[in-house]
PDB file of C-alpha atoms in Angstrom:
ATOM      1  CA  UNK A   1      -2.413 -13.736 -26.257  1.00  0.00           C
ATOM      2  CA  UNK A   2      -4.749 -14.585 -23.845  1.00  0.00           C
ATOM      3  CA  UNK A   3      -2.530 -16.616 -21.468  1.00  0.00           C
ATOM      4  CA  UNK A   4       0.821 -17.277 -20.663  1.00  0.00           C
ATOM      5  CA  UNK A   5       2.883 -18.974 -23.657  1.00  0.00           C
ATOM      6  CA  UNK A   6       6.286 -21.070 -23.673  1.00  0.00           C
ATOM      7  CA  UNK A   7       8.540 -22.317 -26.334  1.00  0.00           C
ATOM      8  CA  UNK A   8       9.273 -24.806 -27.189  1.00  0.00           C
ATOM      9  CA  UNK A   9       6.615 -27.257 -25.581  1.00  0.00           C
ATOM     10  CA  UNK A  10       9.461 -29.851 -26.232  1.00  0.00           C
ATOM     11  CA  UNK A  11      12.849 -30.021 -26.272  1.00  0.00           C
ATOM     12  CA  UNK A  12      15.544 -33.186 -26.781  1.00  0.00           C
ATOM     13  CA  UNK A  13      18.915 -32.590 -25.935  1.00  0.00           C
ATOM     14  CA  UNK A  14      22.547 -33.640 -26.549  1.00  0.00           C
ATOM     15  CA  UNK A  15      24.298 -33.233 -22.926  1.00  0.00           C
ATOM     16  CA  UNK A  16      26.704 -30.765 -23.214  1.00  0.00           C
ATOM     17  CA  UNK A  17      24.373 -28.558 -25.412  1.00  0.00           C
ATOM     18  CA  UNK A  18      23.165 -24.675 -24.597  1.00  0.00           C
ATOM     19  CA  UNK A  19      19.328 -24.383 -24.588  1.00  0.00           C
ATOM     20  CA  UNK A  20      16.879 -21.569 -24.446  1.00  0.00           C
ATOM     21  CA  UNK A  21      13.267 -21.602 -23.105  1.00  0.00           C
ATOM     22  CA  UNK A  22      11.172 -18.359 -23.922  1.00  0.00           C
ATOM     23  CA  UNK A  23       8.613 -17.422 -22.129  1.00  0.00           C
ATOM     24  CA  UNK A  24       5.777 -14.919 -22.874  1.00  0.00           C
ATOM     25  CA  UNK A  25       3.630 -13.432 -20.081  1.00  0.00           C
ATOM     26  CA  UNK A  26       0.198 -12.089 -19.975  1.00  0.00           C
ATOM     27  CA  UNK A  27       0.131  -8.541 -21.137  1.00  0.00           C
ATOM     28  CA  UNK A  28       0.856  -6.030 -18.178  1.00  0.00           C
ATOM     29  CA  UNK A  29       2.270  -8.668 -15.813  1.00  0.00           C
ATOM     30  CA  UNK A  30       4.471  -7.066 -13.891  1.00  0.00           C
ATOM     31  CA  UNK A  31       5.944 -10.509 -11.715  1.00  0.00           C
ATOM     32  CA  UNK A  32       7.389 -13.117 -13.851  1.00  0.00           C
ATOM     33  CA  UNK A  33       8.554 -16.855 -12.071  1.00  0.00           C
ATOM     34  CA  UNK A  34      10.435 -19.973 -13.880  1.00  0.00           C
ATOM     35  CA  UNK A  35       9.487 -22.768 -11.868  1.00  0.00           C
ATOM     36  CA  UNK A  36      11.604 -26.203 -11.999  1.00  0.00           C
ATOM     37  CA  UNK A  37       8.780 -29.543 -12.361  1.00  0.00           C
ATOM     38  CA  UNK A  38      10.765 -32.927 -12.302  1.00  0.00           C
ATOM     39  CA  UNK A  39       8.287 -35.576 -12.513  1.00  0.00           C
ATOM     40  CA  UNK A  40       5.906 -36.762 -10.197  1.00  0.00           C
ATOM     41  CA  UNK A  41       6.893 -33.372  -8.038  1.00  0.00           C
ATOM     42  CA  UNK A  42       5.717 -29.715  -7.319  1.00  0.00           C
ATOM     43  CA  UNK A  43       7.287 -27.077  -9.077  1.00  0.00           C
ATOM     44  CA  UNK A  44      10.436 -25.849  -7.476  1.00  0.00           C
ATOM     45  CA  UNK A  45      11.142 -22.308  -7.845  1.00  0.00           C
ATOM     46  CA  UNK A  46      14.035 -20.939 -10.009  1.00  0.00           C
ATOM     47  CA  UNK A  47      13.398 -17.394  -9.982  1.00  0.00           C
ATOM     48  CA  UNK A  48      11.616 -14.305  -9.789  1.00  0.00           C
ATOM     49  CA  UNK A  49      11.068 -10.815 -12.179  1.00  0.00           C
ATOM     50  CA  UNK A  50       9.877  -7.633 -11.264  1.00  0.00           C
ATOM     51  CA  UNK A  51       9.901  -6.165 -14.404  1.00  0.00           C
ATOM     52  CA  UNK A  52      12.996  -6.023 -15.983  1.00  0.00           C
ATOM     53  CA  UNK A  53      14.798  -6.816 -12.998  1.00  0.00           C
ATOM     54  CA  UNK A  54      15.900 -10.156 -11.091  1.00  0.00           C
ATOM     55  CA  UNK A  55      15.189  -9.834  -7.792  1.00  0.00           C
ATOM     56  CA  UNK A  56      15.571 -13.567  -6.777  1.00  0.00           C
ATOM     57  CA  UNK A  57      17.572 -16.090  -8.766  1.00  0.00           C
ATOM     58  CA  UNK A  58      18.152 -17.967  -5.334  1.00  0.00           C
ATOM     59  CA  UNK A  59      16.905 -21.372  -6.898  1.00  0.00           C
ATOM     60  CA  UNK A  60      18.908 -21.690  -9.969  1.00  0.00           C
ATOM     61  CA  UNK A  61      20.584 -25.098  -9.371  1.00  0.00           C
ATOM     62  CA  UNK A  62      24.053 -23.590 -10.741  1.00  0.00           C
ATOM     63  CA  UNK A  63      25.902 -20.765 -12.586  1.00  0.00           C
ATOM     64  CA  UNK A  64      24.485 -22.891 -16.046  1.00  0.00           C
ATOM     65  CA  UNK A  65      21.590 -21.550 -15.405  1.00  0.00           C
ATOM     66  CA  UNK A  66      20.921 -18.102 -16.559  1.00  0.00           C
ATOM     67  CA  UNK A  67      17.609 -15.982 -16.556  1.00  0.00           C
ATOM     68  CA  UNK A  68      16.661 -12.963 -18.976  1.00  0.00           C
ATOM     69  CA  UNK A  69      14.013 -10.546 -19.077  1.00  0.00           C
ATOM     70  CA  UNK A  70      15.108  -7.338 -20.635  1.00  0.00           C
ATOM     71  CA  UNK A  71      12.412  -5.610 -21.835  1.00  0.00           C
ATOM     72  CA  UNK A  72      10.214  -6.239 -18.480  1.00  0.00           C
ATOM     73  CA  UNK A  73       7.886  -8.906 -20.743  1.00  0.00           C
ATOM     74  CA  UNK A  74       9.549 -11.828 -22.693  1.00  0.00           C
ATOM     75  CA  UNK A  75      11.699 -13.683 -20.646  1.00  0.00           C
ATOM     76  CA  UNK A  76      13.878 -16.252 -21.204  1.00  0.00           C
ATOM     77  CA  UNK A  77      15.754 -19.138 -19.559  1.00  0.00           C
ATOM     78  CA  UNK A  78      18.873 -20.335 -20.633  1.00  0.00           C
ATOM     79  CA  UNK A  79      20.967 -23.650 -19.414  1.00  0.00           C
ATOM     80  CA  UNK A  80      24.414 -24.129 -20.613  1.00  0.00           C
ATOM     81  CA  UNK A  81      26.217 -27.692 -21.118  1.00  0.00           C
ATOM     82  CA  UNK A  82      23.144 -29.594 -20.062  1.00  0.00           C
ATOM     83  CA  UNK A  83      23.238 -32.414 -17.970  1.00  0.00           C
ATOM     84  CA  UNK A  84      20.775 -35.189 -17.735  1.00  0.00           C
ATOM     85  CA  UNK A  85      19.700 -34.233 -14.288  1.00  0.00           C
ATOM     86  CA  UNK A  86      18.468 -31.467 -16.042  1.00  0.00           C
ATOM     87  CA  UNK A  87      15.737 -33.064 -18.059  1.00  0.00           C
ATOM     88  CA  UNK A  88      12.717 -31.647 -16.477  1.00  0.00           C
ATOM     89  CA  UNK A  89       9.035 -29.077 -16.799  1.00  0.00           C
ATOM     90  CA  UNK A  90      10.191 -25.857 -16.743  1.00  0.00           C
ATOM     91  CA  UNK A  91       7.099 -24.018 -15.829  1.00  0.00           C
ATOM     92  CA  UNK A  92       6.926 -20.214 -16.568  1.00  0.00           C
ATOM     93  CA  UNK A  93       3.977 -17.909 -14.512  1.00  0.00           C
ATOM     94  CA  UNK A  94       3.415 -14.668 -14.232  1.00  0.00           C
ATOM     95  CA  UNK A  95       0.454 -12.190 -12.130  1.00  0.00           C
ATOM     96  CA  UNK A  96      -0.555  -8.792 -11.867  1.00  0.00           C
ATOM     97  CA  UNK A  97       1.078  -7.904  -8.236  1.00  0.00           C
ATOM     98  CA  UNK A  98       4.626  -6.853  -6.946  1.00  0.00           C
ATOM     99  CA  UNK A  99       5.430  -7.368  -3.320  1.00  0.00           C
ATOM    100  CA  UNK A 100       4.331 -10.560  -1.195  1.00  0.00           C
ATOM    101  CA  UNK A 101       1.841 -12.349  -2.119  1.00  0.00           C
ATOM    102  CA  UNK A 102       1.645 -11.507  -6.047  1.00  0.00           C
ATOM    103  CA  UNK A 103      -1.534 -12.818  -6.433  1.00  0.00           C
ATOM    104  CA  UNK A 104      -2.203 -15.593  -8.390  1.00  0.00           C
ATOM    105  CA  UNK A 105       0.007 -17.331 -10.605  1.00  0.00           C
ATOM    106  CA  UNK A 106      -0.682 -18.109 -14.410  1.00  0.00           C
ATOM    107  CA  UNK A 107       1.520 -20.258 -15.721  1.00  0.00           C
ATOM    108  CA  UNK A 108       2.594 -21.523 -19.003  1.00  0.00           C
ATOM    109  CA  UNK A 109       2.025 -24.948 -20.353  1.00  0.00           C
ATOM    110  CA  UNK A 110       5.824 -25.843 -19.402  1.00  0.00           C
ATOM    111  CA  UNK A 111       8.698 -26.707 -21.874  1.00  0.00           C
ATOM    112  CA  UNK A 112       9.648 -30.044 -21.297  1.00  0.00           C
ATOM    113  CA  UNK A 113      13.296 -30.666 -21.487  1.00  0.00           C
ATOM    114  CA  UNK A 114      15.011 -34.211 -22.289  1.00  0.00           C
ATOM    115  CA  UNK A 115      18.828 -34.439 -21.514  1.00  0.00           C
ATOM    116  CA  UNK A 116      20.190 -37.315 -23.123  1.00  0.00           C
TER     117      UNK A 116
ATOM    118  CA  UNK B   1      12.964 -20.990   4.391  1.00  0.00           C
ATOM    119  CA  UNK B   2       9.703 -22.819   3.791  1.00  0.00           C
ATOM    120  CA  UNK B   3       8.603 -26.649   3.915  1.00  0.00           C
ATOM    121  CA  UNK B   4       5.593 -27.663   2.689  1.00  0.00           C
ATOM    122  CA  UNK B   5       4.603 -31.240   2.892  1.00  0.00           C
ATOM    123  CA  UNK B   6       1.364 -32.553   1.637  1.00  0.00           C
ATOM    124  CA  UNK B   7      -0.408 -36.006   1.747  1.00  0.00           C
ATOM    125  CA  UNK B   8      -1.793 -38.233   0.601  1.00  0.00           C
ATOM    126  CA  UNK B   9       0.243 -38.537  -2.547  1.00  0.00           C
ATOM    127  CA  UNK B  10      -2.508 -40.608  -4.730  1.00  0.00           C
ATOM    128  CA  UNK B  11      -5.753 -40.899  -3.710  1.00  0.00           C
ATOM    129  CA  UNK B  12      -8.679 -42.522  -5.305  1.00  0.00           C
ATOM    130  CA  UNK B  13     -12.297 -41.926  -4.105  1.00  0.00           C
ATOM    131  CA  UNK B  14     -15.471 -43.187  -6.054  1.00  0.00           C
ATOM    132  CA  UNK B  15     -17.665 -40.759  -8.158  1.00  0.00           C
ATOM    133  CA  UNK B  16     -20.297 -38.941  -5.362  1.00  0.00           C
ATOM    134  CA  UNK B  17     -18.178 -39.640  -2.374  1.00  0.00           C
ATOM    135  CA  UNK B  18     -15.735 -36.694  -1.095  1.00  0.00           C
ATOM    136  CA  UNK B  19     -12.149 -36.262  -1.383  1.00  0.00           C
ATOM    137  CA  UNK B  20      -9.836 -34.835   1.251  1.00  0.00           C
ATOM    138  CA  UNK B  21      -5.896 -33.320   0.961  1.00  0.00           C
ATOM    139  CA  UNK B  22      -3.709 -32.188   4.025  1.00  0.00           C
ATOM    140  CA  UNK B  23      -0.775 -30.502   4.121  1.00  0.00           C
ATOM    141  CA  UNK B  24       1.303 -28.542   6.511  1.00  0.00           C
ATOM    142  CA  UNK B  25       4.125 -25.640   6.452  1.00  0.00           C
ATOM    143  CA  UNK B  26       6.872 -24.919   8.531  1.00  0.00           C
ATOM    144  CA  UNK B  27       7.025 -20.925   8.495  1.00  0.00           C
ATOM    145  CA  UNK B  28       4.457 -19.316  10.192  1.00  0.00           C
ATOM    146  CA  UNK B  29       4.628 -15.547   8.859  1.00  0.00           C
ATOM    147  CA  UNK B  30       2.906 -17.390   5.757  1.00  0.00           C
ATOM    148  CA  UNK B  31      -0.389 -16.038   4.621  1.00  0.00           C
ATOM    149  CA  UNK B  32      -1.791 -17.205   1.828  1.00  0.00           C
ATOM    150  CA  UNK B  33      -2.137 -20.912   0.015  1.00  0.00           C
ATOM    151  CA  UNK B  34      -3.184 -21.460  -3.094  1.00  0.00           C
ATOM    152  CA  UNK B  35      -4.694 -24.630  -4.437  1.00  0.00           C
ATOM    153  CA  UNK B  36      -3.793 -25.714  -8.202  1.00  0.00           C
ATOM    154  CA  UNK B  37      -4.946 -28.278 -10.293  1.00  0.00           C
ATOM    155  CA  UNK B  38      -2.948 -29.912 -13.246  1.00  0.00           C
ATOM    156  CA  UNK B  39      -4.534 -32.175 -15.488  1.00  0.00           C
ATOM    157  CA  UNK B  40      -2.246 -34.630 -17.268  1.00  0.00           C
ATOM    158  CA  UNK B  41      -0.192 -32.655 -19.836  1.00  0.00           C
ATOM    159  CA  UNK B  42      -1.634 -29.346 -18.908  1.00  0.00           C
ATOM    160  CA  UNK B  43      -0.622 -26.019 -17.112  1.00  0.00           C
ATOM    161  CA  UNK B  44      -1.531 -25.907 -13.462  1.00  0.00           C
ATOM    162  CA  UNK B  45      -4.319 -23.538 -12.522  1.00  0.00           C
ATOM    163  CA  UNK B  46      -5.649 -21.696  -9.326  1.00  0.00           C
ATOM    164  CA  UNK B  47      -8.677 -23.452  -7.924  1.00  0.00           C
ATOM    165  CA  UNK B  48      -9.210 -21.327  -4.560  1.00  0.00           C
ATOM    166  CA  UNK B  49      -6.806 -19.823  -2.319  1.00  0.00           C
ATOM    167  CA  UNK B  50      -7.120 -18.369   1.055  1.00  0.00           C
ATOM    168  CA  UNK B  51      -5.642 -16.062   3.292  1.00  0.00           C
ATOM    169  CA  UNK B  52      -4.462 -16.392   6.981  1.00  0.00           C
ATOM    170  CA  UNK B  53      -6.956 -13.954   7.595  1.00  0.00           C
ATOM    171  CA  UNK B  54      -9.996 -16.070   7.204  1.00  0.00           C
ATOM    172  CA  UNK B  55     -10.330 -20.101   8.704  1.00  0.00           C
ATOM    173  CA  UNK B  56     -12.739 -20.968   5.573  1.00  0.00           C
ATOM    174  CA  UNK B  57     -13.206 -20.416   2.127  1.00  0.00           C
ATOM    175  CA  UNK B  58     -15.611 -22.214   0.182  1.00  0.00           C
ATOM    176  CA  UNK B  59     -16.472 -22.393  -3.750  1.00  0.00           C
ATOM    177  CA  UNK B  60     -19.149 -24.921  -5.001  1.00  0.00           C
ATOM    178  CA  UNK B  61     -18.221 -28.308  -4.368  1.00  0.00           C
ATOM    179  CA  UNK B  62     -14.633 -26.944  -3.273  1.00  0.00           C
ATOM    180  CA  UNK B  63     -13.518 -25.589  -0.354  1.00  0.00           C
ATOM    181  CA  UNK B  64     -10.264 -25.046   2.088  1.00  0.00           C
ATOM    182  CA  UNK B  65      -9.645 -24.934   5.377  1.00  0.00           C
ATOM    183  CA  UNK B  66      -6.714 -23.215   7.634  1.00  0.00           C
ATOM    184  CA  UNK B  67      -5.509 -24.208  10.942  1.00  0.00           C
ATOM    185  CA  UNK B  68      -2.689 -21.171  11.613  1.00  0.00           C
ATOM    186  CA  UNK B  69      -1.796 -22.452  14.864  1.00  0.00           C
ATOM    187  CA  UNK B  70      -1.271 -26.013  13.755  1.00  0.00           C
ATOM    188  CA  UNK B  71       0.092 -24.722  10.029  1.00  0.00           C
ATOM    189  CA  UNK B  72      -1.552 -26.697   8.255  1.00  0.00           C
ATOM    190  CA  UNK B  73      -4.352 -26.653   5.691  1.00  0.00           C
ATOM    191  CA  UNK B  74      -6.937 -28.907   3.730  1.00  0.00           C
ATOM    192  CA  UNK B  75      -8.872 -29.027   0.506  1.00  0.00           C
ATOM    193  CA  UNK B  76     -12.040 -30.497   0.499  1.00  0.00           C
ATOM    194  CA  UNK B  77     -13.965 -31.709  -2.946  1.00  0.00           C
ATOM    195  CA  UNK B  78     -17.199 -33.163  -2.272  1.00  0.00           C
ATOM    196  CA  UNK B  79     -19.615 -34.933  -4.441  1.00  0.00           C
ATOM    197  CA  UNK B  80     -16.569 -35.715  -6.743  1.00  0.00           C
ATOM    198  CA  UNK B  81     -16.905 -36.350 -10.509  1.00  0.00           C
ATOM    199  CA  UNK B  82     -14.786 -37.583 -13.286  1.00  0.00           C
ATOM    200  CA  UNK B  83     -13.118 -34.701 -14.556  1.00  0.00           C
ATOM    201  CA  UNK B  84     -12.147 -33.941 -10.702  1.00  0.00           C
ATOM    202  CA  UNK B  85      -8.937 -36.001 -11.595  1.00  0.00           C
ATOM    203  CA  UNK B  86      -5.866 -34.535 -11.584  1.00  0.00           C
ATOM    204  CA  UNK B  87      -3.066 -33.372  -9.459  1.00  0.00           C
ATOM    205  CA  UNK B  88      -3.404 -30.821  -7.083  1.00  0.00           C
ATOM    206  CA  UNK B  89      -0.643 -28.906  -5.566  1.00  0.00           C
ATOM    207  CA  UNK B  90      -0.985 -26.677  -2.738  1.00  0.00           C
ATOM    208  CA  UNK B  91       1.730 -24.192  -1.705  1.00  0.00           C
ATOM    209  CA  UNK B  92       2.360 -21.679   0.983  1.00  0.00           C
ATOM    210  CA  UNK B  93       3.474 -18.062   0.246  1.00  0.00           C
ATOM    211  CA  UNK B  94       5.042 -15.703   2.656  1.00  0.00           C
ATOM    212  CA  UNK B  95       4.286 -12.114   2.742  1.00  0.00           C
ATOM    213  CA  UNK B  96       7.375 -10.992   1.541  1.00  0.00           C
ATOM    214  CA  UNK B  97      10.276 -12.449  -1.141  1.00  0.00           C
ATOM    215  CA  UNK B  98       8.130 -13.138  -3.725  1.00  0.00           C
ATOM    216  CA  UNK B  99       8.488 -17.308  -3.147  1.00  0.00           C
ATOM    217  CA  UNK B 100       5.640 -19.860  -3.514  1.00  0.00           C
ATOM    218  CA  UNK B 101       6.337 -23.041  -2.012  1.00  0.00           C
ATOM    219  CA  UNK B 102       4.962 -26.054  -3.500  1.00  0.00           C
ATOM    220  CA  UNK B 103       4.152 -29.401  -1.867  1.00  0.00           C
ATOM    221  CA  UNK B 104       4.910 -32.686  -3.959  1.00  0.00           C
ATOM    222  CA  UNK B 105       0.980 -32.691  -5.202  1.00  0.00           C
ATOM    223  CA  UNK B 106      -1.603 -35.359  -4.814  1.00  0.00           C
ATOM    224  CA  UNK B 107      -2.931 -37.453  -8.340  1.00  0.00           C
ATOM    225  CA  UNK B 108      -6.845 -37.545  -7.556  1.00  0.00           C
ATOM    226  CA  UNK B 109      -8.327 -40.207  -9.377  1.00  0.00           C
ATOM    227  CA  UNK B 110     -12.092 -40.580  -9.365  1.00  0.00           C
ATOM    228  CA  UNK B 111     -13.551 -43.914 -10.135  1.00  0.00           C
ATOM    229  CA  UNK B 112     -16.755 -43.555 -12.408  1.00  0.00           C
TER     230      UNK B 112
END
């Protein structure tokens, strides 16, 4: 596809359930970021891809919180036993560059996650 | 790490006049800062950025400033219209790690 594409755009939740957001990057994006948006805030940064690899999981709230991307394109973001502090945009992005300064950021439309 | 803090938070300007948003960082090896803009229910997108290298960037009716010694940095929309609404989030990246740092955005809202 043209941009960058998340699934589900919405997603209600029993607390104490698993979920898992999927993310799809623009073809030949090599840096892939999950971004945390609670409302009425900037996105917070979860983590960071190169590739296949994680280089920076250093805001992931807690060890529920569990980041994929395997094949260096599809990624996807898993929370276990969610809580309702949880609820929350979780923005996906992903650009061209490695190093600082990847360039700009595409991101996804955001899955939107209700903990109730 | 880095702390970016913008203001104002809402701001509401009437259609023609110009709209101004500040915000500041705390780590100077920073050197570049985007400027998104996230209509209600949409993805954020890049409207200009600029580098540490440069003091001004302009695009159209948009343009951004950068004051490296006092770390901070503005966005400047003149002759605002309509679908100028939105939120806008600016953020600071450092040259190394990867990390964009977002400030808490600003909901534009211009009044036909």
């Amino acid at each position: 596809g043209a941009g960058v594409s998340q699934s589900p755009r919405y997603k209600v939740a029993k607390r104490g359930q698993d979920v898992a957001l999927r993310c799809d990057p623009i073809s030949g994006h090599v840096s892939l970021f999950w971004y945390q948006q609670a409302l009425g805030q900037g996105p917070e940064f979860l983590t960071y891809f190169q590739n296949e690899a994680q280089l920076d999981k250093s805001g992931l709230p807690s060890d529920r919180f569990f980041a994929e991307r395997p094949e260096g394109s599809v990624s996807t973001l898993k929370i276990q036993r969610t809580q309702q502090e949880d609820s929350a945009v979780y923005l996906c992005a992903s650009s061209w560059g490695t190093g600082g300064n990847t360039g700009e950021l595409f991101f996804g439309e955001g899955s939107r996650l209700t903990v109730l | 790490g880095e702390n970016v803090e913008q203001h104002p938070s809402t701001l509401s300007v009437q259609e023609g006049d110009s709209a101004v948003i500040k915000c500041t960082y705390s780590d100077s090896a920073s050197n570049y800062f985007p400027w998104y803009k996230q209509e209600l229910g949409k993805r954020p997108q890049l409207i200009i950025d600029i580098r540490s290298n440069v003091g001004e960037k302009k695009d159209q009716r948009i343009a951004v400033t950068l004051n490296k010694t006092a770390k901070h940095f503005s966005l400047h929309i003149t002759e605002t219209q309509p679908e100028d609404s939105a939120v806008y989030f600016c953020a600071a990246s450092p040259p190394t790690g990867n990390q964009f740092y977002f400030g808490t955005g600003t909901s534009l809202t211009v009044i036909p």
